[in-house]
mmCIF file of C-alpha atoms in Angstrom:
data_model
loop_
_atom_site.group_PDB
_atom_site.id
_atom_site.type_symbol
_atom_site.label_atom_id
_atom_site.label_comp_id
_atom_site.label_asym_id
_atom_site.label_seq_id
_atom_site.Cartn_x
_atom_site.Cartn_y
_atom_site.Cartn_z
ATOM 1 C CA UNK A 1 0.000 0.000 0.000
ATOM 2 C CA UNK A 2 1.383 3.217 -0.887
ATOM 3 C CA UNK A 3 -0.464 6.902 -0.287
ATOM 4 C CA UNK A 4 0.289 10.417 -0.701
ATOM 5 C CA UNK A 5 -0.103 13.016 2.186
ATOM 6 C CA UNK A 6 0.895 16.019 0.498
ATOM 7 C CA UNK A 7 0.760 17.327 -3.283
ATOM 8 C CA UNK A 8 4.595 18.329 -2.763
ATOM 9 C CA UNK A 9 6.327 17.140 -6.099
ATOM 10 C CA UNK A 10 10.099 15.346 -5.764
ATOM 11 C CA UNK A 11 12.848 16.355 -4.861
ATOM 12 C CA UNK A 12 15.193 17.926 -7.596
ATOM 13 C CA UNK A 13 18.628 17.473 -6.888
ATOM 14 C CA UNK A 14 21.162 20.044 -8.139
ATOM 15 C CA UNK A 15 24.030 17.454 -7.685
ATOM 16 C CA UNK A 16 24.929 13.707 -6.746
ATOM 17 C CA UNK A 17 23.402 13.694 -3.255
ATOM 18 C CA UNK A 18 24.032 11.262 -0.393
ATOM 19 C CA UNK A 19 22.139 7.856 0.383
ATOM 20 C CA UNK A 20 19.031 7.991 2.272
ATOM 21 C CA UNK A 21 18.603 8.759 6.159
ATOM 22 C CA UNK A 22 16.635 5.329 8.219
ATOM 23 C CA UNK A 23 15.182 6.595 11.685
ATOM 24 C CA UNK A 24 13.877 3.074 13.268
ATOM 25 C CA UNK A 25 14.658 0.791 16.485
ATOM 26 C CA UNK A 26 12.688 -1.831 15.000
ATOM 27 C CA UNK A 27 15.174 -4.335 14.132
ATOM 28 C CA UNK A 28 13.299 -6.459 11.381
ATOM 29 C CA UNK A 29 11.866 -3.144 10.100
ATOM 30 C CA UNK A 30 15.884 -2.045 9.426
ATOM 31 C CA UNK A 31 16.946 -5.544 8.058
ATOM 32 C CA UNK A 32 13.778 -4.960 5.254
ATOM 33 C CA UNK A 33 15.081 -1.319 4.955
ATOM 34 C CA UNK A 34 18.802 -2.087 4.692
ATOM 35 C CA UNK A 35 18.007 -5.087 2.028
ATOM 36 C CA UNK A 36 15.499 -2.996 -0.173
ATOM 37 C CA UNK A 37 18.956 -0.200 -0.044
ATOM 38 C CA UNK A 38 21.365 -2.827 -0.665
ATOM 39 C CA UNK A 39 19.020 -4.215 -3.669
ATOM 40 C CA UNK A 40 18.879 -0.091 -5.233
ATOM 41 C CA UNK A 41 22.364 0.098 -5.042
ATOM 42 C CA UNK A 42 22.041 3.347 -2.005
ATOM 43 C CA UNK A 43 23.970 3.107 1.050
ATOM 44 C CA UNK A 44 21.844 4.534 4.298
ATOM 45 C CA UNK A 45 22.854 6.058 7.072
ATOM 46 C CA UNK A 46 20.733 5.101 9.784
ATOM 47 C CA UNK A 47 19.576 6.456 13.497
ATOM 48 C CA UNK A 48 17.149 5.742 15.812
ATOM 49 C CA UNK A 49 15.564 9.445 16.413
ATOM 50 C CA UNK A 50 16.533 12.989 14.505
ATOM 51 C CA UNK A 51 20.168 13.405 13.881
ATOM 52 C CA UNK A 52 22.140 15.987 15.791
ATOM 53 C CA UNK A 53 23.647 18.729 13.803
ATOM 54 C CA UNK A 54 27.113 18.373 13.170
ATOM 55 C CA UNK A 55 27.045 14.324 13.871
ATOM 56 C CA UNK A 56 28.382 13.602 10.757
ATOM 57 C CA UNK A 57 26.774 12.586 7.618
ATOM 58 C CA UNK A 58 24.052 14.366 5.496
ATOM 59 C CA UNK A 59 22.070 14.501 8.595
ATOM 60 C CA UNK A 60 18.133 15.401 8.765
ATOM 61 C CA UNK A 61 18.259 18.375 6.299
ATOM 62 C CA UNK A 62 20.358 16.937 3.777
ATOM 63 C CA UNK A 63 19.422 13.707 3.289
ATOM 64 C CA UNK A 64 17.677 13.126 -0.227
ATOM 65 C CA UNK A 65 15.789 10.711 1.119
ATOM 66 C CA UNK A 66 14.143 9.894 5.075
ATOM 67 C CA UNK A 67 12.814 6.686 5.833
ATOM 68 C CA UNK A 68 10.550 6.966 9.266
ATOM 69 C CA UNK A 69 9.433 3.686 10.891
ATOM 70 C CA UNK A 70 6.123 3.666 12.411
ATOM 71 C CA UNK A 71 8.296 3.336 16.288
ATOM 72 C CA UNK A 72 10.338 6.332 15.711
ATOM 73 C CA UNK A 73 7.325 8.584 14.182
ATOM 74 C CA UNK A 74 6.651 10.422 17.971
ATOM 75 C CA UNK A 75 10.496 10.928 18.187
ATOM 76 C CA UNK A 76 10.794 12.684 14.796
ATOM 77 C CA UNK A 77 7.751 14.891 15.409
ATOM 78 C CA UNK A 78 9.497 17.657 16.115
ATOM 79 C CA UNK A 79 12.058 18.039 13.288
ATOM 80 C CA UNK A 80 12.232 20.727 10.459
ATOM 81 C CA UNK A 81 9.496 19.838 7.917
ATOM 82 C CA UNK A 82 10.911 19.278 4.914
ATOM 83 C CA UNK A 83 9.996 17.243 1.481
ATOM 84 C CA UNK A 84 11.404 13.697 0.832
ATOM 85 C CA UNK A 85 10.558 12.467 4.078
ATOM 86 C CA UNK A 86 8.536 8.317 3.703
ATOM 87 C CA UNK A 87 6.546 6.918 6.603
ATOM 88 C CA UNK A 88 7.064 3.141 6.575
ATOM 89 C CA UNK A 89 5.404 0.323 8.381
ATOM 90 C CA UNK A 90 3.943 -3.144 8.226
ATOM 91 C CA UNK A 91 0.969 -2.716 9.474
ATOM 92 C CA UNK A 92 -2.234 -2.591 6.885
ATOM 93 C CA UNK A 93 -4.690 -1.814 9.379
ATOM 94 C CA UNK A 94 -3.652 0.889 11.309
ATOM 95 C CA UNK A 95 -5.950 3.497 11.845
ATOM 96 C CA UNK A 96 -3.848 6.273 13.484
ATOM 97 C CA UNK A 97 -1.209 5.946 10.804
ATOM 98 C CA UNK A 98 -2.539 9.057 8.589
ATOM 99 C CA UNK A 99 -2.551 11.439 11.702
ATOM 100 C CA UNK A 100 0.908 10.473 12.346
ATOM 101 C CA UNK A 101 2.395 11.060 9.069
ATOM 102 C CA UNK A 102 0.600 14.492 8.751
ATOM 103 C CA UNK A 103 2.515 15.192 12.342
ATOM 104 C CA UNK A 104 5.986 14.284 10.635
ATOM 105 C CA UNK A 105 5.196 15.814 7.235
ATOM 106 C CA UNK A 106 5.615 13.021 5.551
ATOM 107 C CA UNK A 107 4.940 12.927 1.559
ATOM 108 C CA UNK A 108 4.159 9.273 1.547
ATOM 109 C CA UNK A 109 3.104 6.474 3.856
ATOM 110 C CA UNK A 110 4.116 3.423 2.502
ATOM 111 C CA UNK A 111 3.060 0.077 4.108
ATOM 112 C CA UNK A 112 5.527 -3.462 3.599
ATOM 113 C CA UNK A 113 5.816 -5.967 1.572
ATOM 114 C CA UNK A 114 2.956 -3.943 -0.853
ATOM 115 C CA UNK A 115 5.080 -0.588 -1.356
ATOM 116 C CA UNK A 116 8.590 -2.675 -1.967
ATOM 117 C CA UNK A 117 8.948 -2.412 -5.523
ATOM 118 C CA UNK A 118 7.701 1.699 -5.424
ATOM 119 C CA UNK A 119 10.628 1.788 -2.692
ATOM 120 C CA UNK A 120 12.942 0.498 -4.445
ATOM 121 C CA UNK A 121 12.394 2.276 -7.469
ATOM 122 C CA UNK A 122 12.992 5.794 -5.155
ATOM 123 C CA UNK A 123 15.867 4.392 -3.604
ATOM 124 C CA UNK A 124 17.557 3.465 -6.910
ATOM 125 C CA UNK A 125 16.594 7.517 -8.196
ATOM 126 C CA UNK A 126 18.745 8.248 -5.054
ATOM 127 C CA UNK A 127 21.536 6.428 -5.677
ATOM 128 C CA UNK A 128 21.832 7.643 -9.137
ATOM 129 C CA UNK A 129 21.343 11.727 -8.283
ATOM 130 C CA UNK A 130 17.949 11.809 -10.198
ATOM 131 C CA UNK A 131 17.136 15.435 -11.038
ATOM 132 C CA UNK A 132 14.870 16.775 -13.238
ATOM 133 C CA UNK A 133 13.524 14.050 -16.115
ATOM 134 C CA UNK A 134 14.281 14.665 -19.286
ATOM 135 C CA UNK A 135 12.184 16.842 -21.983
ATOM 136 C CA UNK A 136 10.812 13.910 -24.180
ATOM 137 C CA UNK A 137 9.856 14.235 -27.204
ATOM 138 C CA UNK A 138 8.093 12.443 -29.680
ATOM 139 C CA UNK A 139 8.513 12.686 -33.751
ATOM 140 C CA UNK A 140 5.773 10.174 -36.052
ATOM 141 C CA UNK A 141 4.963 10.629 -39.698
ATOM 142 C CA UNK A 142 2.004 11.381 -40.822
ATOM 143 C CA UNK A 143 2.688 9.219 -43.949
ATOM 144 C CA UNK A 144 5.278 7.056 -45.628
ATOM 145 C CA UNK A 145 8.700 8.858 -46.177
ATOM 146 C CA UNK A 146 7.363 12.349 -44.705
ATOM 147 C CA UNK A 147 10.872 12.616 -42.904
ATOM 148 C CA UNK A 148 9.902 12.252 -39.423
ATOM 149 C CA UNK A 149 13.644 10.617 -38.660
ATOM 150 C CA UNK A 150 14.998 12.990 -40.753
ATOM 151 C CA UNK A 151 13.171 15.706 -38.348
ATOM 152 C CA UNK A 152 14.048 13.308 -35.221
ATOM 153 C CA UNK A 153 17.241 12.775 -35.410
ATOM 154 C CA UNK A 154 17.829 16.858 -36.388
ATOM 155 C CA UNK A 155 16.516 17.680 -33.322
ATOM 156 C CA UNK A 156 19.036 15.598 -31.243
ATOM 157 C CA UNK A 157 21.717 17.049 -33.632
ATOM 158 C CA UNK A 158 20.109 20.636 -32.920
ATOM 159 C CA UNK A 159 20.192 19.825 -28.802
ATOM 160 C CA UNK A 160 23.289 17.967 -27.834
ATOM 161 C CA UNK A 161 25.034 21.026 -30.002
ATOM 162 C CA UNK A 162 23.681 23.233 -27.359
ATOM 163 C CA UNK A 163 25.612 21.544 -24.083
ATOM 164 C CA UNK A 164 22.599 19.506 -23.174
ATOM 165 C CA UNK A 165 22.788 15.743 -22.417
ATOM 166 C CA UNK A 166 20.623 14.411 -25.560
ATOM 167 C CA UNK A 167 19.674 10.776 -26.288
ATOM 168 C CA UNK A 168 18.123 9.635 -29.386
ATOM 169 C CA UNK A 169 15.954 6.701 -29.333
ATOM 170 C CA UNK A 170 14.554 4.462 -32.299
ATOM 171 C CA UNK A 171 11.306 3.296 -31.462
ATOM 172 C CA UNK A 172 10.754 2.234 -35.655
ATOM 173 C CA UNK A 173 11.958 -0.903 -36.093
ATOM 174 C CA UNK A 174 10.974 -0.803 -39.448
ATOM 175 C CA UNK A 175 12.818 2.282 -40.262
ATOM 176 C CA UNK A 176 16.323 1.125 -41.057
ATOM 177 C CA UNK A 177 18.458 2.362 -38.217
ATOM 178 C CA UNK A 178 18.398 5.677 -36.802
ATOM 179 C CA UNK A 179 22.099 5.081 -36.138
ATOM 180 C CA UNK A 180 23.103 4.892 -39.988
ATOM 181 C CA UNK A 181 21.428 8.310 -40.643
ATOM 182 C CA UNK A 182 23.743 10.111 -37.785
ATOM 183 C CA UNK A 183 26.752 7.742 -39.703
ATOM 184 C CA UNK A 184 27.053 6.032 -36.528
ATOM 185 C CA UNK A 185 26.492 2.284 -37.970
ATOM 186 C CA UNK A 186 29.953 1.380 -37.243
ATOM 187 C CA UNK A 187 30.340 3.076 -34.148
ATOM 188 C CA UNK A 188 30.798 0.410 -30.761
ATOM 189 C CA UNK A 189 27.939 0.260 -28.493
ATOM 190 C CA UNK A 190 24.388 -1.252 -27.665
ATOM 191 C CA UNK A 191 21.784 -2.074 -30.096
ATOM 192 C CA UNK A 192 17.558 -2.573 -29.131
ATOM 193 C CA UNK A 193 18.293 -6.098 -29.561
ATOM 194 C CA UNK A 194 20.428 -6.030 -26.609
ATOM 195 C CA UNK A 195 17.876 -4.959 -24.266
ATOM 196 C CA UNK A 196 14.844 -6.780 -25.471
ATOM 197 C CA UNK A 197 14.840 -8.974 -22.082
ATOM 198 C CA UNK A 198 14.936 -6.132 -20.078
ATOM 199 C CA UNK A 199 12.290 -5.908 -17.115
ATOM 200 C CA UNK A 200 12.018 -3.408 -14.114
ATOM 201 C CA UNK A 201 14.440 -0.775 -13.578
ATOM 202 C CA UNK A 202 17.657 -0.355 -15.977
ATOM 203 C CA UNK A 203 20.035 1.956 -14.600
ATOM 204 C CA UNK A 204 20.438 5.110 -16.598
ATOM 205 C CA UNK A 205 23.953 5.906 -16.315
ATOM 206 C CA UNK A 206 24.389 2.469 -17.290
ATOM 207 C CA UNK A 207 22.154 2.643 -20.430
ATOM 208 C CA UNK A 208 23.644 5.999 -21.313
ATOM 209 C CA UNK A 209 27.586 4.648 -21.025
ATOM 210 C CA UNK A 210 26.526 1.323 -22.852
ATOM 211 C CA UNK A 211 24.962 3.109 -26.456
ATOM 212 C CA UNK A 212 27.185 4.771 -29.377
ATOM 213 C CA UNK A 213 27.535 8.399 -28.924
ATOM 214 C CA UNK A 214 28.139 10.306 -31.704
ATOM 215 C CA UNK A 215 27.839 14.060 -32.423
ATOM 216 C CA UNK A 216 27.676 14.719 -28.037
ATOM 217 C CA UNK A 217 24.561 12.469 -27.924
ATOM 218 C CA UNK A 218 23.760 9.186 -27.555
ATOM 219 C CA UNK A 219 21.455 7.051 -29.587
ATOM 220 C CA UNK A 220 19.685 3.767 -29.324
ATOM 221 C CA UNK A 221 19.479 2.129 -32.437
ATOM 222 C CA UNK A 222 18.475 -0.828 -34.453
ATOM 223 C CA UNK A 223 21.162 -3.301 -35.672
ATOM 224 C CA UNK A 224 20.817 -4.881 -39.386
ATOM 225 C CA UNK A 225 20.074 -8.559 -38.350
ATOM 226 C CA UNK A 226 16.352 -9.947 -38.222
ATOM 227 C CA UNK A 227 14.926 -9.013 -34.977
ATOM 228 C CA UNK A 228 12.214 -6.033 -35.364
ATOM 229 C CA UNK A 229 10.376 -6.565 -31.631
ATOM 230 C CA UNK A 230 10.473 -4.697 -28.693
ATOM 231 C CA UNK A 231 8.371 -5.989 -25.976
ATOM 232 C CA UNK A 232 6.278 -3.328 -23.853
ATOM 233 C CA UNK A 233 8.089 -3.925 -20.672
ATOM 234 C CA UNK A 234 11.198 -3.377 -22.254
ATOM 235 C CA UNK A 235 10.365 -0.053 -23.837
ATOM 236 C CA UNK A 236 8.719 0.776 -20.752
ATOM 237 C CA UNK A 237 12.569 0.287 -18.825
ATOM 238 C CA UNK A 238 14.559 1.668 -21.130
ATOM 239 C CA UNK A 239 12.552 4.753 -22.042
ATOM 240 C CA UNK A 240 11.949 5.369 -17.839
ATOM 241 C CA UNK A 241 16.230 5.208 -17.591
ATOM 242 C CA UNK A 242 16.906 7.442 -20.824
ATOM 243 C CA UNK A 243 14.049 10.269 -18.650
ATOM 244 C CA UNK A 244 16.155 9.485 -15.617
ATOM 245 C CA UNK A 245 19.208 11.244 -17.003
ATOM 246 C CA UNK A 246 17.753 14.638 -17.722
ATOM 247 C CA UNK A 247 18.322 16.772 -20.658
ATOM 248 C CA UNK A 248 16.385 15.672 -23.467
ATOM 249 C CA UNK A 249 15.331 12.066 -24.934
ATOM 250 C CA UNK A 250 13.872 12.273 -28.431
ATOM 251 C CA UNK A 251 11.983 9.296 -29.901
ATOM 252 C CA UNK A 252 11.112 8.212 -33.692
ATOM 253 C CA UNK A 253 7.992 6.419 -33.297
ATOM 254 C CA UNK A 254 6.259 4.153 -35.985
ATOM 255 C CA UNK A 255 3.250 4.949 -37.546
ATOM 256 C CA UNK A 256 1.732 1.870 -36.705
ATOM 257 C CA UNK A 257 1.350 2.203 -32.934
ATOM 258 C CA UNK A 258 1.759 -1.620 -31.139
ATOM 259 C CA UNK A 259 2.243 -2.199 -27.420
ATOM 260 C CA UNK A 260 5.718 -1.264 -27.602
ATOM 261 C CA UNK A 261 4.474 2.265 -29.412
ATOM 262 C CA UNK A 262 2.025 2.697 -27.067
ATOM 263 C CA UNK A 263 4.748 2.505 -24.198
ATOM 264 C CA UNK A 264 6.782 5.166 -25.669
ATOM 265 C CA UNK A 265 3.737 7.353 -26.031
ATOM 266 C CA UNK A 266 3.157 7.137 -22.496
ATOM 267 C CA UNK A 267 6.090 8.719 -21.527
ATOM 268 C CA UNK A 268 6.508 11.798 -23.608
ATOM 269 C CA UNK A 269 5.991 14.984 -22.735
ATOM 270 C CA UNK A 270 5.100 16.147 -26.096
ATOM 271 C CA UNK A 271 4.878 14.836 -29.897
ATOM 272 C CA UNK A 272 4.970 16.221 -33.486
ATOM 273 C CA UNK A 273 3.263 15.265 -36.127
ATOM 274 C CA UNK A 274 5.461 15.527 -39.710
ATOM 275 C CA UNK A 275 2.918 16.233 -42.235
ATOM 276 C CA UNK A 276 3.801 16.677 -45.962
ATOM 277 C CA UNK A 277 1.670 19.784 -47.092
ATOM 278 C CA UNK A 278 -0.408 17.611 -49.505
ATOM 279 C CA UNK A 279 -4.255 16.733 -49.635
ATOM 280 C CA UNK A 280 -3.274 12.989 -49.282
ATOM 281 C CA UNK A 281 -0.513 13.085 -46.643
ATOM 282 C CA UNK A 282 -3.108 15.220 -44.741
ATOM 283 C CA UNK A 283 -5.806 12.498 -44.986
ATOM 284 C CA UNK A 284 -3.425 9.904 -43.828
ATOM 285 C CA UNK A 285 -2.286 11.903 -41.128
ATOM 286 C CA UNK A 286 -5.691 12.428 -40.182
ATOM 287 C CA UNK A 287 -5.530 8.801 -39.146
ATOM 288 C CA UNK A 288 -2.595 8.222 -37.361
ATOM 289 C CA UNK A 289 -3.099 11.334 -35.343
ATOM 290 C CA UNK A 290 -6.675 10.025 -34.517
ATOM 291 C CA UNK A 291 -4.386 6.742 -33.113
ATOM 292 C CA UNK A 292 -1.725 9.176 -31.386
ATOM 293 C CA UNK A 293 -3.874 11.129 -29.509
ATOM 294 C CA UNK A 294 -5.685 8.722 -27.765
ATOM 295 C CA UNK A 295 -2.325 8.234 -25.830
ATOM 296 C CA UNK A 296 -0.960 11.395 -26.314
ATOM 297 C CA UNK A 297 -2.225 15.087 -25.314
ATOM 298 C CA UNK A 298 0.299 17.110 -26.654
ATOM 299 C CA UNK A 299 0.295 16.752 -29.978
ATOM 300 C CA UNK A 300 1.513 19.160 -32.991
ATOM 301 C CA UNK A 301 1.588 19.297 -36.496
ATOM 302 C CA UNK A 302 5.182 19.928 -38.078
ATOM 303 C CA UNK A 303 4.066 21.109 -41.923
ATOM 304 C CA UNK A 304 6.637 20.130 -44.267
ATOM 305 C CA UNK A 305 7.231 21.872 -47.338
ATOM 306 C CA UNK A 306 7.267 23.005 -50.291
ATOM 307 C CA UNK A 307 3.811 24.080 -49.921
ATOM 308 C CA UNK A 308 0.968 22.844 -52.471
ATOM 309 C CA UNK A 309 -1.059 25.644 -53.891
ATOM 310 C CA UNK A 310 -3.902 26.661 -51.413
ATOM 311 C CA UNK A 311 -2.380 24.465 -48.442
ATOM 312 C CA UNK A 312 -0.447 26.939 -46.398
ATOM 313 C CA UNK A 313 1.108 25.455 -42.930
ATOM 314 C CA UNK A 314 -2.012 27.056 -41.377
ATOM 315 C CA UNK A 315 -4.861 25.246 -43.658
ATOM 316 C CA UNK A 316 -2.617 22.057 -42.696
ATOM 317 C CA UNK A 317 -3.448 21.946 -38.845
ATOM 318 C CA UNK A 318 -6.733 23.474 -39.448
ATOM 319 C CA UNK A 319 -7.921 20.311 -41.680
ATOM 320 C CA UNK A 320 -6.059 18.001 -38.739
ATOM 321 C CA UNK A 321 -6.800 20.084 -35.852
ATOM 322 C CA UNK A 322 -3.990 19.811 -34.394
ATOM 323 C CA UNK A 323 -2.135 23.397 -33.105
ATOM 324 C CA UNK A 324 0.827 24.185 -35.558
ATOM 325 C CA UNK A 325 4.663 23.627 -33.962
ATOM 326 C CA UNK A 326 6.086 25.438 -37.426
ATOM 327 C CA UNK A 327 6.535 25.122 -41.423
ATOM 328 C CA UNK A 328 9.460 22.895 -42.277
ATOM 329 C CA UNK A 329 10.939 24.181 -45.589
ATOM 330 C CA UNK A 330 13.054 21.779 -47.826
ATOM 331 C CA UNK A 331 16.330 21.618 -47.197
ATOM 332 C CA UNK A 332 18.705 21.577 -50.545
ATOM 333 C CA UNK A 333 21.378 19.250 -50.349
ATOM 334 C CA UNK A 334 20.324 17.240 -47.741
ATOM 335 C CA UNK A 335 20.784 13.886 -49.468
ATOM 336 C CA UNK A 336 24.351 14.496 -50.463
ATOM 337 C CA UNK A 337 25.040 15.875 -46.738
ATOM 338 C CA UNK A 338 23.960 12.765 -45.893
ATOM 339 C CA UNK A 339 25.752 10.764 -47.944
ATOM 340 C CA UNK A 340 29.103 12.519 -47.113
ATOM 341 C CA UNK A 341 28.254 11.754 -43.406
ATOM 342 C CA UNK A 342 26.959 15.033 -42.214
ATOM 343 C CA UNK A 343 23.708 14.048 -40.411
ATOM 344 C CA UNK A 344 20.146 15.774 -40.456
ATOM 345 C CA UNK A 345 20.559 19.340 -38.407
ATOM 346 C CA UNK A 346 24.268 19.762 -38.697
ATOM 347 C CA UNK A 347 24.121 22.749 -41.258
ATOM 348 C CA UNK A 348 23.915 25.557 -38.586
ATOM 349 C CA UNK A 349 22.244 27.850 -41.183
ATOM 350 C CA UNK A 350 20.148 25.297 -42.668
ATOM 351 C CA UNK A 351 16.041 25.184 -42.304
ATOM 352 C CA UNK A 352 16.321 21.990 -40.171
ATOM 353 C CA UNK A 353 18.630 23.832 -38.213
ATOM 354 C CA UNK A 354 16.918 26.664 -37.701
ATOM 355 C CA UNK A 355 13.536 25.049 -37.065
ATOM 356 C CA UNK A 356 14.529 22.775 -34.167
ATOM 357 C CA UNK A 357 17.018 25.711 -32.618
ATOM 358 C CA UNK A 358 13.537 27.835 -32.831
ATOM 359 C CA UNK A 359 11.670 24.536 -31.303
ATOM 360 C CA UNK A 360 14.279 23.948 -28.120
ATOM 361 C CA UNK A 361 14.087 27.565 -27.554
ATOM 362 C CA UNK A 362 10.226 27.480 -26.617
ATOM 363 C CA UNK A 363 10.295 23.966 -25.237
ATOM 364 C CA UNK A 364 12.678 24.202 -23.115
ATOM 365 C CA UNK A 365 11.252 27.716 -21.559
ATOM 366 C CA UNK A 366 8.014 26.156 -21.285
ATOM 367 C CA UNK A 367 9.673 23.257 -19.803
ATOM 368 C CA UNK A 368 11.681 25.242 -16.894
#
């Protein structure tokens, strides 16, 4: 069992902070604690009331993380209120529990063996110096060959060039490789393939040192061999670790939206829509944004040009009403850039260029 107190969000840690403060005397209450820490990877420090100032360690204030047992609640009653701090306990049917995590402060009451697995998931965030998640972002076509990668992996390009900590995921595995349009095909590193078993939490840092990184980002790719699935759960992992990180995750997403698509949906903040301005590209988009947005809120319409007669960008997300995120002109060249291994985005001056530096720049205010 697992409730919320207070409508305080998390924590956001500036830096790598320390492991997680235990107040309890209640031995097999600690050894549960201790194991769920040792099983995150945090190390604790651990008292049996409020620790003194100047004892050493991150102390009450500083700890990212306070676990309270249910013994040691009257003994804490007193200290600064502060955000972060977990009431734990065995005990299902305890009646006065509520009234004596509102007397703490706490943010959550959290009740054992139910609330293990949430535990252990906020433990682990601890132990890696989870900040703020990343700015996801979502890129689908709204037909065949309207460039959504092209636009996808532009806007990684576009981002990472700006200092942030970008990753690039493929969620198409139909689409060819994201990896071979960056020229990254032959670059070391993790493929999807390699994480198709994975379940429950994958460490970000882990993820992030494990995939190619080329042009400051990194970017998970498909390999060339015969395996196109992704189950759910795995999308669900490695998506969840790439938002641990911070900075910005961008996704290329299929047009045909299965279980695995439907995961990566879930978890972005925002998508666009790449929409050739033509009478037939609109009416296909008109379907896969009907599919999109019954996952996703936040969708917009990218227009790409040229433009046909009478369908400006505006007509465009008027017919798919959808709100507009911006005209994409045609960039000249781009298949030769390509071909010389200059990926989507890296021509400064360059309509893709300019479009996503335009996009980050409103994002990412909105996002902050």
């Amino acid at each position: 069992m697992t409730g919320s107190t207070t409508d305080r969000g998390p924590r956001v840690a500036t830096e790598r902070p320390g492991g997680p403060l235990i107040v309890t005397e209640d031995e097999d209450l600690l050894d549960d604690l201790l194991r769920l820490c040792a099983a995150a990877g945090a190390e604790p420090e651990v008292h049996y009331g409020v620790p003194e100032r100047g004892g050493g360690g991150a102390g009450w204030e500083g700890a990212p993380l306070i676990l309270v047992g249910d013994d040691a609640a009257a003994r804490v009653r007193g200290a600064a209120r502060r955000s972060g701090v977990l009431l734990v306990g065995r005990d299902q049917d305890d009646p006065d529990v509520w009234r004596r995590a509102v007397e703490i402060g706490a943010d959550h009451v959290l009740r054992l063996p139910d609330a293990e697995s949430w535990l252990v998931d906020r433990l682990a965030d601890v132990a890696e110096g989870t900040g703020r998640p990343a700015l996801t972002v979502g890129v689908v076509g709204g037909r065949g060959g309207a460039g959504a990668s092209t636009l996808a992996c532009a806007l990684a390009v576009g981002a990472a060039g700006t200092g942030r900590r970008t990753m690039l995921v493929d969620g198409d595995p139909l689409g060819g490789g994201l990896d071979v349009l960056l020229g990254a095909e032959r670059v070391k590193g993790l493929r999807w393939p390699d994480f198709a078993e994975s379940r429950g939490r994958v460490a970000g840092g882990a993820l992030e040192e494990a995939l190619p990184e080329l042009h400051r980002l990194r970017v998970l790719s498909w390999d060339r061999g015969d395996s196109v699935v992704v189950p759910p759960e795995a999308m669900r992992s490695v998506l969840a670790a790439a938002r641990r990180r911070g900075g910005v995750v961008v996704v290329d997403l299929p047009r045909r939206i299965d279980e695995a698509g439907a995961e990566a949906l879930a978890q972005l903040d925002l998508g666009l829509l790449v929409v050739p301005a033509e009478l037939r590209a609109v009416a296909a988009a008109r379907r896969v944004a009907s599919v999109v947005g019954m996952v996703l809120r936040d969708l917009r319409v990218v227009v790409r040009g040229p433009l046909a007669a009478g369908l400006d960008e505006e007509t465009v997300a008027d017919l798919l009403g959808l709100p507009l995120a911006g005209e994409l002109p045609e960039e000249p060249g781009l298949s030769e850039a390509l071909g010389e291994g200059r990926p989507p985005g890296f021509e400064r001056r360059g309509p893709l260029a300019r479009f996503c530096a335009a996009f980050w720049e409103q994002a990412l205010e909105v996002a902050a």
